[in-house]
Tab-separated table of C-alpha atoms in Angstrom:
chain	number	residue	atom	x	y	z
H	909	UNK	CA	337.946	53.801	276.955
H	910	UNK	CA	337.101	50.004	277.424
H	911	UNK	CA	339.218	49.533	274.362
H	912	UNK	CA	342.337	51.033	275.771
H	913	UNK	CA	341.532	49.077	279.455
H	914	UNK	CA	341.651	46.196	277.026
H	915	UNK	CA	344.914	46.729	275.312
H	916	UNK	CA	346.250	47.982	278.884
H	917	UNK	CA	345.716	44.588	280.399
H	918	UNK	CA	347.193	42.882	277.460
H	919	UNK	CA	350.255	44.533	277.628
H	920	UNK	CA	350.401	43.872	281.320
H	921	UNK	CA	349.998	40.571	280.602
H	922	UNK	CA	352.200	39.744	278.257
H	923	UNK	CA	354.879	41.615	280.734
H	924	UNK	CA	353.936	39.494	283.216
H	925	UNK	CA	354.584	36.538	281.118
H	926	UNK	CA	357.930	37.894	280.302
H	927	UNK	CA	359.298	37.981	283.633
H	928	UNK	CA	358.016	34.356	284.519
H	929	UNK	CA	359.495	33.354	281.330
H	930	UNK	CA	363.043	35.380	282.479
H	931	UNK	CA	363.116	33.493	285.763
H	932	UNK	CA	362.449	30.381	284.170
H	933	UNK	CA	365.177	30.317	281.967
H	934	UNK	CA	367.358	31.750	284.184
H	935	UNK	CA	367.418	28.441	286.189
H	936	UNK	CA	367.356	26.141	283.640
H	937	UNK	CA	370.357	24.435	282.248
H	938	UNK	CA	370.053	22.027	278.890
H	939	UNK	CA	370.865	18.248	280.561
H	940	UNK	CA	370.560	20.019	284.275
H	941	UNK	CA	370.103	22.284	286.920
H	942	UNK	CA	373.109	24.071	287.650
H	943	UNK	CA	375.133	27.176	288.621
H	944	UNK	CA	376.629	28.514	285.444
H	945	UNK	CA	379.927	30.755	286.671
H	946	UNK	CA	381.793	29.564	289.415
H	947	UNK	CA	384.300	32.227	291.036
H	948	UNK	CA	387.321	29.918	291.699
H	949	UNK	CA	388.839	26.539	290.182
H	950	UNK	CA	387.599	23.323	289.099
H	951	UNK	CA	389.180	21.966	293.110
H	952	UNK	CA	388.028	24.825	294.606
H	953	UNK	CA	383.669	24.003	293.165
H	954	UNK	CA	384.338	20.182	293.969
H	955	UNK	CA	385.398	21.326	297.519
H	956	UNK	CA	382.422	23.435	297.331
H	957	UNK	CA	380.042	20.729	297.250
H	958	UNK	CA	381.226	18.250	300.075
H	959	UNK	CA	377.739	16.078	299.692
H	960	UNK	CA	378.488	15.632	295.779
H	961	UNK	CA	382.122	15.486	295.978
H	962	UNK	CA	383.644	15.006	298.936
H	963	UNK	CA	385.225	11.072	298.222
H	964	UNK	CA	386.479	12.955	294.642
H	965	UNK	CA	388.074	15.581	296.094
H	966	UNK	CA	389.918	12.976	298.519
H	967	UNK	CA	391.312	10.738	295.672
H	968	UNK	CA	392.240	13.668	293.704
H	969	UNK	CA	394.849	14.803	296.070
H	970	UNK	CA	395.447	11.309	297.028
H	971	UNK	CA	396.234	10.935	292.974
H	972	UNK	CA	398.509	13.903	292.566
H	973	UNK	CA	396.638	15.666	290.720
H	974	UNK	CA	395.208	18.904	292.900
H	975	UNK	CA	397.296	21.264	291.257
H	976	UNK	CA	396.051	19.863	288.042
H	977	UNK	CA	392.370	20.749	289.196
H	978	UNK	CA	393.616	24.079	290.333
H	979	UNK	CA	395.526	25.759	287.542
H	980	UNK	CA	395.134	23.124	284.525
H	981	UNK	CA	392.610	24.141	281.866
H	982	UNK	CA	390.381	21.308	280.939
H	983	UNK	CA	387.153	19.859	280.755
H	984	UNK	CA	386.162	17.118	283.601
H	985	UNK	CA	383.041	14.898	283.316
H	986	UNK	CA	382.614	14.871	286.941
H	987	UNK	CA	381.678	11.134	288.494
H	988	UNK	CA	379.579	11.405	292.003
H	989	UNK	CA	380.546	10.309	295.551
H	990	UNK	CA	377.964	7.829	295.548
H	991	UNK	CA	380.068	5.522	292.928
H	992	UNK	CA	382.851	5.356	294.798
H	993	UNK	CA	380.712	4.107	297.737
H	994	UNK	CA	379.259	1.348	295.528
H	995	UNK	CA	382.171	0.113	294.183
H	996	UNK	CA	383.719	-0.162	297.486
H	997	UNK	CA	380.947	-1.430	299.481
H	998	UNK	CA	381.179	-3.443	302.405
H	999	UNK	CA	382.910	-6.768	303.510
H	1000	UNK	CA	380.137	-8.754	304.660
H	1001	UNK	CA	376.809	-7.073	303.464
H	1002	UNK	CA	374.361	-9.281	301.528
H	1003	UNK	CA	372.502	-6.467	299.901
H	1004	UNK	CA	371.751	-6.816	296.437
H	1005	UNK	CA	374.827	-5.932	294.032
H	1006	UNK	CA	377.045	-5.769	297.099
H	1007	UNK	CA	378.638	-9.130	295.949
H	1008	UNK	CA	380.208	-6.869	292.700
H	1009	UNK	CA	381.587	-4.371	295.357
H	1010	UNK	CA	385.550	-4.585	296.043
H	1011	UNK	CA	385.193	-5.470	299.745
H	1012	UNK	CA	382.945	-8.061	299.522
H	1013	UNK	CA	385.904	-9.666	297.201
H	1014	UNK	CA	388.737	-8.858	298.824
H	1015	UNK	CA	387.273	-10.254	302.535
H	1016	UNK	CA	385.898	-13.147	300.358
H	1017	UNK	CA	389.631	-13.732	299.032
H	1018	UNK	CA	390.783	-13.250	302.933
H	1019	UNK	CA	392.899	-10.381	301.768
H	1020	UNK	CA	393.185	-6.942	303.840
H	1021	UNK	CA	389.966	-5.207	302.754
H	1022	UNK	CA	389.696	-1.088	301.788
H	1023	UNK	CA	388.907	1.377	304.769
H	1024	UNK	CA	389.856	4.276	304.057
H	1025	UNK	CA	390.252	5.772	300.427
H	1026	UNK	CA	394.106	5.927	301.104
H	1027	UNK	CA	394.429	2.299	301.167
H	1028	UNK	CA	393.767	2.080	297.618
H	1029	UNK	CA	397.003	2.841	295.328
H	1030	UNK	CA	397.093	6.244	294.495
H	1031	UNK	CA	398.344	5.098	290.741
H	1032	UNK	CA	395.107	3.276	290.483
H	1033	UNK	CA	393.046	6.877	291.609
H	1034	UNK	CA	395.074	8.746	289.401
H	1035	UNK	CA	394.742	5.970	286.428
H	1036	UNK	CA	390.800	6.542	286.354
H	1037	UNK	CA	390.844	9.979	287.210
H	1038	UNK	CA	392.303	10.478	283.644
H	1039	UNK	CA	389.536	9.094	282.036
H	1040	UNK	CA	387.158	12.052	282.936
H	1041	UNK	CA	389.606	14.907	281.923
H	1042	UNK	CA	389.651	15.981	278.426
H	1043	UNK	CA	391.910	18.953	277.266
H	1044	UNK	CA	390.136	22.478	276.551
H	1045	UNK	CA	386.911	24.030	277.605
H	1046	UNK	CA	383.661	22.532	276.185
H	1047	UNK	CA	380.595	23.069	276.775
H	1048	UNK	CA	377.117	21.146	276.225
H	1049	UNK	CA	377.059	23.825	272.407
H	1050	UNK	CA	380.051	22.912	271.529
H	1051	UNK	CA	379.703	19.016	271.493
H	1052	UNK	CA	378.107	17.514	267.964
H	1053	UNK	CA	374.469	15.828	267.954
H	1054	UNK	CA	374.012	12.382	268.393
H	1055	UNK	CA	371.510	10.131	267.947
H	1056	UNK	CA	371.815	6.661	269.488
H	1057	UNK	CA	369.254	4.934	267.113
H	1058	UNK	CA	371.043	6.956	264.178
H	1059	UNK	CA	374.168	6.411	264.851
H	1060	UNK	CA	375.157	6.353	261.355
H	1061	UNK	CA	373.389	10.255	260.773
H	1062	UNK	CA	373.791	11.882	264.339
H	1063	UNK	CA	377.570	9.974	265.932
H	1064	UNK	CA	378.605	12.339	268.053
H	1065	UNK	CA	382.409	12.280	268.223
H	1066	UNK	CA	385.067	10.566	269.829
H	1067	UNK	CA	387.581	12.577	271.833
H	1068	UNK	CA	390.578	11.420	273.608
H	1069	UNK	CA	391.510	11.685	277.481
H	1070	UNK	CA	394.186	13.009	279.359
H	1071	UNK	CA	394.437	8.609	280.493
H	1072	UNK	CA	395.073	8.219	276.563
H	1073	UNK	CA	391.430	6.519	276.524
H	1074	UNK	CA	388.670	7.132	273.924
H	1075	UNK	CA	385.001	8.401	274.501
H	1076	UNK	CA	382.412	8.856	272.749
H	1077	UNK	CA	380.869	12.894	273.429
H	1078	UNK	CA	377.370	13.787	271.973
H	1079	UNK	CA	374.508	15.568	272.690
H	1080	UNK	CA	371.027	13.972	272.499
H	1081	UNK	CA	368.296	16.376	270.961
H	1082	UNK	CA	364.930	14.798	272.622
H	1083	UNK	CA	361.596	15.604	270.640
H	1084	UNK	CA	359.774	18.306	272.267
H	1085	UNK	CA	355.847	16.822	273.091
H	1086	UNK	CA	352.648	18.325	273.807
H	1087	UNK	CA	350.188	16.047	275.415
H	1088	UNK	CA	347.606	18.477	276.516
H	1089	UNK	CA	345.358	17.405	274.280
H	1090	UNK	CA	345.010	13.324	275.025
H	1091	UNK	CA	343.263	12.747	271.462
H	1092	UNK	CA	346.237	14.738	270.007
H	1093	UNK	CA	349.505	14.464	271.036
H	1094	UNK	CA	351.819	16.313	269.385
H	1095	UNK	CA	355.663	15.309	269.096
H	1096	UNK	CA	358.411	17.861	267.797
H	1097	UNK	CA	361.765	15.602	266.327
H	1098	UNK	CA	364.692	16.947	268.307
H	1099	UNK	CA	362.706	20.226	269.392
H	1100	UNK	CA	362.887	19.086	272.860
H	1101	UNK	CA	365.677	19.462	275.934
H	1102	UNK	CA	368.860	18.571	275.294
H	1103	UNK	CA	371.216	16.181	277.163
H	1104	UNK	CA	375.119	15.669	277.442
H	1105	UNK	CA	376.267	11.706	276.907
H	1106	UNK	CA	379.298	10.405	277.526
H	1107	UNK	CA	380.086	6.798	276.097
H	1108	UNK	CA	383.392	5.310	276.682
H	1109	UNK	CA	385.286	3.145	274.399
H	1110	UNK	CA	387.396	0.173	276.459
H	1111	UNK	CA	388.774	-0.621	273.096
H	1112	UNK	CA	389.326	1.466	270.126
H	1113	UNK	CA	388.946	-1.761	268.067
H	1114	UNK	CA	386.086	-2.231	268.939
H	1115	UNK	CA	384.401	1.143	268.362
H	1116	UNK	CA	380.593	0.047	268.892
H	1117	UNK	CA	380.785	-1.084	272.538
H	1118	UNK	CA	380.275	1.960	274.569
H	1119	UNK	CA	380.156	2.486	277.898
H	1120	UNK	CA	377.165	5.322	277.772
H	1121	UNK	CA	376.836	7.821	281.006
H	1122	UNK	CA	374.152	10.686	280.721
H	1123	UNK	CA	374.932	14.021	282.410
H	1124	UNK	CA	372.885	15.247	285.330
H	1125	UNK	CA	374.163	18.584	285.074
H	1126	UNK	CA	375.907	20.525	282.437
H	1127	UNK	CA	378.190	23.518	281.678
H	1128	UNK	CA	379.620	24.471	285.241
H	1129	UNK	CA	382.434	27.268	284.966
H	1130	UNK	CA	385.092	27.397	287.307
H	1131	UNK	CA	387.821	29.760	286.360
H	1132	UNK	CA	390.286	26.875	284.362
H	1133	UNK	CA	387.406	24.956	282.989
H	1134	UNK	CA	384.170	23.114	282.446
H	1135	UNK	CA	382.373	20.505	284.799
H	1136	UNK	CA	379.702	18.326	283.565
H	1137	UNK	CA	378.305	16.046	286.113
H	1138	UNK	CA	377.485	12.375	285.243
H	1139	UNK	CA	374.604	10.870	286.584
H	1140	UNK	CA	375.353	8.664	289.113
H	1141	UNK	CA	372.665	6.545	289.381
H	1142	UNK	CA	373.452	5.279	285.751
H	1143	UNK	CA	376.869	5.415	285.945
H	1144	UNK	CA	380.228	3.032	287.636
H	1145	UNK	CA	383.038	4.702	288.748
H	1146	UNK	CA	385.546	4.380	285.952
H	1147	UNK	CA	382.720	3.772	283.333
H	1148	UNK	CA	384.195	-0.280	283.515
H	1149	UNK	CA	383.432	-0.893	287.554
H	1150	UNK	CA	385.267	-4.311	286.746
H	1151	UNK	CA	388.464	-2.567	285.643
H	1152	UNK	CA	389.380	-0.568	288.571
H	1153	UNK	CA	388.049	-3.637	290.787
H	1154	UNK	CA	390.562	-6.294	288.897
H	1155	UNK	CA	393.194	-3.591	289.203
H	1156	UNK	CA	392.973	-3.548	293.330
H	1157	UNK	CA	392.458	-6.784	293.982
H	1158	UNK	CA	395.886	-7.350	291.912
H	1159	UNK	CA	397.800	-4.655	294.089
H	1160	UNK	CA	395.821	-6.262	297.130
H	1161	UNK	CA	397.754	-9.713	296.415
């Protein structure tokens, strides 16, 4: 009898375990959390999320290029609202990297500074738009490994854009680590999480100097594609902030 109350509670256990395990990996998402399926299109789950994307779904119409987001299928690396706010900034703060920001230049150059996302030229919107929109539907599996400190073993691979520009697409296989035991920590190579990079290439010639974005969140499915979102905080809008800021304070002249 004590025998079979023994085996009873095992198997109880290990059921238990099971459905912690279940829920576990039903929220977890390699590179972020995220909703898998979304039921409607890629403008459609950017309108969804008004605190995330709110700015991006602005200069997408503003750039033509709604319909694209509604019916096209692609994958889009999805930049954050909060680079658009950097790289805009504002005329006449101090704060530290403001001075980088294209208001502070264009009110230091006494030229008619940006208040509304409209007053930028919709070309320009549209121009780096293009960078994050690659043709077909990818997800995090169906990227290629890469290793940034073996480039030459793990390279990920470089994919073109619908702007005609080159980036660099891998997934980074961390090592897995157990540190329960202080005296013996325990690393696994490339048994770990794994996280989407994006690294773009300003010039094909070039082919070393990368522009390297993480993602924060990986593998959401509208109904005409795939949106990975970059991590803002170590990301510029654009991937070259100094690109997009050259090209307004040109069309500011």
């Amino acid at each position: 009898m004590r025998q079979v109350k023994i085996i009873g509670y095992a198997l109880l256990t290990m059921v238990l375990f099971g459905i912690v395990s279940c829920k576990k990996d039903a929220y977890y998402k390699d590179g972020g959390l995220a909703q898998a399926k979304f039921d409607g299109s890629i403008m459609d789950y950017l309108d969804s999320k008004p605190r995330e994307f709110d700015s991006i779904a602005t200069i997408i119409r503003l750039a033509g290029l709604e319909e694209d987001f509604k019916t096209k299928e692609f994958t889009f690396f999805a930049p954050r609202d909060e680079n658009i706010r950097k790289m805009i900034g504002s005329a006449k703060s101090n704060a530290p990297g403001n001075q980088s920001s294209v208001n502070w230049l264009l009110y230091d150059l006494g030229r008619d500074t940006i208040k509304t996302l409209a007053d930028v030229d919709s070309a320009i919107w549209r121009k780096y738009l293009l960078r994050y929109m690659f043709n077909g539907k990818r997800k995090l599996m169906d990227y290629p490994q890469i290793d940034f400190d073996l480039l030459n073993v793990y390279k990920g691979q470089n994919y073109t854009s619908f702007a005609n520009t080159v980036s660099n697409i891998g997934v980074v296989y961390n090592d897995a680590i157990n540190d329960s035991d202080k005296n013996n920590i325990t690393r696994l190579k490339y048994m770990g999480y794994r996280q989407l990079y994006i690294s773009y290439i300003p010039d094909i010639s070039r082919p070393n100097d990368w522009r390297s974005c993480p993602v924060a969140s990986s593998d959401i499915q509208p109904d005409n594609g795939v949106v990975h979102v970059i991590d803002y905080t170590k990301a510029q809008f654009g991937f070259n902030q100094s690109d997009i800021l050259l090209d307004i304070l040109e069309s500011k002249r």
